[in-house]
Amino acid sequence: MKIDCQKYGVHFKDLNDYIRNSLEKRIDLENCIGQRYIGAAISGKEIYINGTPGNALGAYLNGGKITVYGNAQDATGDTMNDGEIIVHGSVGDALGYAMRGGEIYVKGDSGYRTGIHIKEYAEKKPVIVVGGVFGSFLGEYMAGGIIVILNLNNCEIVGNFIGTGMHGGKIFIRSEKPLKNLPGQVSCNVASKEDLEEIKRYICKFSSVFSINCDIILNTNFYVLKQNEKNPYKKLYAAN
């Protein structure tokens, strides 16, 4: 099914009803102009978007696939449970908020509070890969999962308060320069070969999707951030 969002002035509620009720697996949206909640809670469908979707794209996504040929706004992948979101541009704030499963790949940059409150349970492990850089509060209160920042333009890392309140999961940041001003809840070390092996398949997936050389990315320096074992938040969230 193909929908021209601009031609018909489709309201976000009507648009999402069309998607939800369609018997077709593939949905193509042309000229998207900020409609919110696209693909909320869907499973088993693929949505391809040309334009700029509004807030909460793929919220509660439960197994579908969403691809955006452009930028996306705030709260992309909010409380996402499973599936895949691919953005061929940049995204706004709170990417993957409270995400608990699935994978998100962003070619460009992400805004503030990327990966805030993401968590994992049993076999569910959420993954966020960002090709550019990020705003402050990356991985705030992170409880599980993996965040990978590739910094492909080799910018200076300027996002503040990385991992504030972090009590689980791992953050990987590609950078030749040491990371500064990290909060006390975070430990930071140069990523080992074993560390990089853990994220290799996600980086290769990113490279395949956006046609970027995977080996060039992997053969550079990464830092891995984890919860500090002396983390004052640990006893609030873990039964040990």
Tab-separated table of C-alpha atoms in Angstrom:
chain	number	residue	atom	x	y	z
A	1	MET	CA	0.000	0.000	0.000
A	2	LYS	CA	1.286	3.472	-0.910
A	3	ILE	CA	0.054	6.664	0.757
A	4	ASP	CA	0.926	10.224	-0.275
A	5	CYS	CA	0.665	11.999	3.074
A	6	GLN	CA	0.839	15.495	1.604
A	7	LYS	CA	-1.592	14.994	-1.252
A	8	TYR	CA	-4.390	13.855	1.000
A	9	GLY	CA	-3.387	15.798	4.118
A	10	VAL	CA	-3.578	12.608	6.121
A	11	HIS	CA	-4.071	13.148	9.856
A	12	PHE	CA	-1.829	10.974	12.008
A	13	LYS	CA	-4.783	9.058	13.485
A	14	ASP	CA	-6.169	8.197	10.060
A	15	LEU	CA	-2.712	7.325	8.784
A	16	ASN	CA	-2.093	4.911	11.630
A	17	ASP	CA	-5.527	3.357	11.167
A	18	TYR	CA	-4.691	2.743	7.504
A	19	ILE	CA	-1.424	1.072	8.456
A	20	ARG	CA	-2.941	-1.019	11.227
A	21	ASN	CA	-5.889	-2.224	9.150
A	22	SER	CA	-4.004	-2.875	5.922
A	23	LEU	CA	-3.730	-6.498	4.838
A	24	GLU	CA	-0.504	-5.696	2.988
A	25	LYS	CA	2.826	-6.348	4.679
A	26	ARG	CA	4.625	-3.423	3.019
A	27	ILE	CA	3.467	0.168	3.510
A	28	ASP	CA	5.107	3.057	1.608
A	29	LEU	CA	4.561	6.588	2.893
A	30	GLU	CA	5.440	9.453	0.562
A	31	ASN	CA	5.821	13.117	1.546
A	32	CYS	CA	5.482	12.438	5.260
A	33	ILE	CA	5.063	15.787	7.043
A	34	GLY	CA	5.335	15.200	10.778
A	35	GLN	CA	2.559	12.672	11.421
A	36	ARG	CA	3.085	11.201	14.891
A	37	TYR	CA	3.014	7.646	16.254
A	38	ILE	CA	3.662	6.018	12.875
A	39	GLY	CA	3.952	2.274	13.311
A	40	ALA	CA	3.058	2.343	17.001
A	41	ALA	CA	2.904	-1.205	18.414
A	42	ILE	CA	2.851	-2.875	15.002
A	43	SER	CA	4.333	-6.276	14.243
A	44	GLY	CA	4.795	-8.209	11.023
A	45	LYS	CA	4.759	-5.161	8.734
A	46	GLU	CA	7.383	-3.078	6.969
A	47	ILE	CA	6.980	0.696	6.683
A	48	TYR	CA	9.115	2.773	4.318
A	49	ILE	CA	8.927	6.529	4.855
A	50	ASN	CA	10.019	9.350	2.552
A	51	GLY	CA	9.857	12.600	4.461
A	52	THR	CA	10.001	13.472	8.150
A	53	PRO	CA	7.865	11.462	10.573
A	54	GLY	CA	6.761	13.138	13.801
A	55	ASN	CA	7.323	12.218	17.436
A	56	ALA	CA	7.145	8.656	18.763
A	57	LEU	CA	7.894	6.903	15.482
A	58	GLY	CA	7.728	3.170	16.167
A	59	ALA	CA	6.652	3.591	19.779
A	60	TYR	CA	6.014	0.161	21.351
A	61	LEU	CA	7.155	-1.451	18.087
A	62	ASN	CA	6.704	-5.174	18.511
A	63	GLY	CA	8.462	-6.876	15.619
A	64	GLY	CA	7.930	-4.761	12.532
A	65	LYS	CA	10.497	-2.847	10.498
A	66	ILE	CA	10.511	0.893	9.843
A	67	THR	CA	12.882	2.625	7.417
A	68	VAL	CA	13.069	6.414	7.113
A	69	TYR	CA	14.699	8.113	4.121
A	70	GLY	CA	15.176	11.412	5.905
A	71	ASN	CA	15.236	12.663	9.485
A	72	ALA	CA	13.028	11.646	12.409
A	73	GLN	CA	11.862	13.672	15.389
A	74	ASP	CA	11.775	13.024	19.161
A	75	ALA	CA	11.119	9.740	20.960
A	76	THR	CA	11.812	7.468	18.005
A	77	GLY	CA	11.481	3.872	19.244
A	78	ASP	CA	9.881	4.924	22.541
A	79	THR	CA	9.460	1.772	24.700
A	80	MET	CA	10.198	-0.380	21.658
A	81	ASN	CA	9.906	-4.103	22.400
A	82	ASP	CA	11.172	-5.797	19.215
A	83	GLY	CA	11.839	-5.158	15.536
A	84	GLU	CA	14.034	-2.677	13.690
A	85	ILE	CA	14.129	1.046	12.938
A	86	ILE	CA	16.532	2.476	10.353
A	87	VAL	CA	16.923	6.227	9.838
A	88	HIS	CA	18.942	7.531	6.881
A	89	GLY	CA	19.312	10.933	8.537
A	90	SER	CA	19.432	12.281	12.092
A	91	VAL	CA	16.967	11.997	14.980
A	92	GLY	CA	15.741	14.260	17.768
A	93	ASP	CA	15.801	13.785	21.526
A	94	ALA	CA	15.082	10.673	23.603
A	95	LEU	CA	15.920	8.126	20.923
A	96	GLY	CA	14.958	4.664	22.195
A	97	TYR	CA	13.456	5.975	25.434
A	98	ALA	CA	12.844	3.002	27.796
A	99	MET	CA	13.594	0.656	24.893
A	100	ARG	CA	13.523	-3.002	25.964
A	101	GLY	CA	14.267	-4.908	22.750
A	102	GLY	CA	14.966	-4.596	19.037
A	103	GLU	CA	17.543	-2.566	17.124
A	104	ILE	CA	17.765	1.061	15.990
A	105	TYR	CA	20.271	2.301	13.383
A	106	VAL	CA	20.741	6.033	12.727
A	107	LYS	CA	23.126	7.215	10.029
A	108	GLY	CA	23.459	10.764	11.373
A	109	ASP	CA	23.324	12.318	14.832
A	110	SER	CA	20.997	11.888	17.794
A	111	GLY	CA	19.776	14.504	20.245
A	112	TYR	CA	19.663	14.666	24.019
A	113	ARG	CA	18.973	11.653	26.251
A	114	THR	CA	19.644	8.964	23.669
A	115	GLY	CA	18.987	5.570	25.236
A	116	ILE	CA	17.630	6.929	28.513
A	117	HIS	CA	16.227	4.150	30.721
A	118	ILE	CA	16.887	1.353	28.203
A	119	LYS	CA	16.833	-2.057	29.815
A	120	GLU	CA	17.175	-5.757	29.054
A	121	TYR	CA	15.571	-8.919	30.375
A	122	ALA	CA	16.350	-12.568	29.580
A	123	GLU	CA	16.931	-12.828	25.813
A	124	LYS	CA	15.797	-9.254	25.141
A	125	LYS	CA	18.732	-6.898	24.539
A	126	PRO	CA	18.027	-3.492	22.943
A	127	VAL	CA	20.680	-2.047	20.624
A	128	ILE	CA	21.116	1.540	19.412
A	129	VAL	CA	23.784	2.421	16.821
A	130	VAL	CA	24.340	6.088	15.923
A	131	GLY	CA	26.690	7.013	13.091
A	132	GLY	CA	27.347	10.576	14.209
A	133	VAL	CA	27.460	12.191	17.637
A	134	PHE	CA	24.937	12.811	20.412
A	135	GLY	CA	23.577	15.362	22.845
A	136	SER	CA	23.970	15.336	26.616
A	137	PHE	CA	22.659	12.621	28.971
A	138	LEU	CA	23.508	9.713	26.654
A	139	GLY	CA	22.464	6.463	28.383
A	140	GLU	CA	21.008	8.245	31.418
A	141	TYR	CA	19.777	5.672	33.986
A	142	MET	CA	20.713	2.920	31.532
A	143	ALA	CA	19.857	-0.503	32.963
A	144	GLY	CA	20.866	-2.823	30.103
A	145	GLY	CA	21.393	-3.166	26.387
A	146	ILE	CA	24.049	-1.685	24.124
A	147	ILE	CA	24.575	1.822	22.733
A	148	VAL	CA	27.196	2.325	20.014
A	149	ILE	CA	28.316	5.797	18.927
A	150	LEU	CA	30.436	5.612	15.772
A	151	ASN	CA	31.364	9.307	15.447
A	152	LEU	CA	32.120	8.808	11.761
A	153	ASN	CA	33.026	12.463	11.231
A	154	ASN	CA	35.601	12.244	14.039
A	155	CYS	CA	34.132	15.150	15.978
A	156	GLU	CA	35.192	16.043	19.479
A	157	ILE	CA	32.817	14.368	21.936
A	158	VAL	CA	31.014	17.246	23.650
A	159	GLY	CA	27.872	15.605	25.066
A	160	ASN	CA	27.827	16.049	28.850
A	161	PHE	CA	26.603	13.750	31.647
A	162	ILE	CA	27.215	10.512	29.723
A	163	GLY	CA	25.785	7.550	31.632
A	164	THR	CA	24.469	9.546	34.582
A	165	GLY	CA	22.779	7.063	36.917
A	166	MET	CA	23.914	4.145	34.740
A	167	HIS	CA	23.460	0.780	36.470
A	168	GLY	CA	23.641	-1.735	33.616
A	169	GLY	CA	24.426	-2.251	29.945
A	170	LYS	CA	27.357	-0.911	27.920
A	171	ILE	CA	28.074	2.231	25.918
A	172	PHE	CA	30.687	2.099	23.141
A	173	ILE	CA	32.054	5.396	21.806
A	174	ARG	CA	34.465	5.606	18.894
A	175	SER	CA	36.982	8.341	19.649
A	176	GLU	CA	40.710	8.904	19.307
A	177	LYS	CA	40.696	11.332	22.234
A	178	PRO	CA	39.984	10.339	25.865
A	179	LEU	CA	36.466	11.023	27.106
A	180	LYS	CA	36.209	13.774	29.702
A	181	ASN	CA	33.920	14.814	32.540
A	182	LEU	CA	32.278	11.430	33.062
A	183	PRO	CA	30.050	11.006	36.133
A	184	GLY	CA	31.035	8.796	39.052
A	185	GLN	CA	28.524	6.091	38.084
A	186	VAL	CA	30.577	5.215	34.980
A	187	SER	CA	33.837	3.367	34.422
A	188	CYS	CA	35.610	3.987	31.109
A	189	ASN	CA	38.277	1.877	29.410
A	190	VAL	CA	39.690	1.369	25.945
A	191	ALA	CA	37.603	-1.373	24.327
A	192	SER	CA	39.429	-4.694	23.989
A	193	LYS	CA	39.177	-7.091	21.044
A	194	GLU	CA	36.698	-9.095	23.119
A	195	ASP	CA	34.618	-5.962	23.725
A	196	LEU	CA	34.558	-5.132	20.010
A	197	GLU	CA	33.597	-8.691	19.137
A	198	GLU	CA	30.409	-8.123	21.128
A	199	ILE	CA	29.343	-5.244	18.870
A	200	LYS	CA	30.929	-6.333	15.577
A	201	ARG	CA	27.714	-7.701	14.094
A	202	TYR	CA	25.836	-4.500	14.856
A	203	ILE	CA	28.540	-2.367	13.276
A	204	CYS	CA	28.581	-4.640	10.238
A	205	LYS	CA	24.804	-4.376	10.007
A	206	PHE	CA	25.073	-0.571	10.166
A	207	SER	CA	27.769	-0.639	7.482
A	208	SER	CA	25.695	-2.836	5.222
A	209	VAL	CA	22.572	-0.703	5.563
A	210	PHE	CA	24.344	2.616	4.922
A	211	SER	CA	27.076	1.353	2.537
A	212	ILE	CA	30.033	2.186	4.788
A	213	ASN	CA	33.218	0.136	5.112
A	214	CYS	CA	32.918	-1.964	8.268
A	215	ASP	CA	36.646	-2.703	8.628
A	216	ILE	CA	37.569	0.982	8.655
A	217	ILE	CA	35.200	1.523	11.586
A	218	LEU	CA	36.373	-1.496	13.554
A	219	ASN	CA	40.069	-0.734	13.102
A	220	THR	CA	39.908	2.442	15.168
A	221	ASN	CA	39.785	3.215	18.871
A	222	PHE	CA	36.641	2.663	20.941
A	223	TYR	CA	35.961	3.319	24.597
A	224	VAL	CA	33.576	1.115	26.526
A	225	LEU	CA	31.587	2.569	29.395
A	226	LYS	CA	30.001	0.402	32.073
A	227	GLN	CA	28.541	0.945	35.489
A	228	ASN	CA	31.145	1.660	38.103
A	229	GLU	CA	31.233	-1.245	40.560
A	230	LYS	CA	31.195	1.356	43.321
A	231	ASN	CA	28.146	2.918	41.703
A	232	PRO	CA	26.009	4.569	44.399
A	233	TYR	CA	22.884	3.775	42.349
A	234	LYS	CA	23.529	0.034	42.233
A	235	LYS	CA	21.787	-0.884	45.465
A	236	LEU	CA	18.689	0.994	44.410
A	237	TYR	CA	18.188	-1.181	41.313
A	238	ALA	CA	19.844	-4.531	41.982
A	239	ALA	CA	19.168	-7.161	44.621
A	240	ASN	CA	22.802	-7.609	45.665
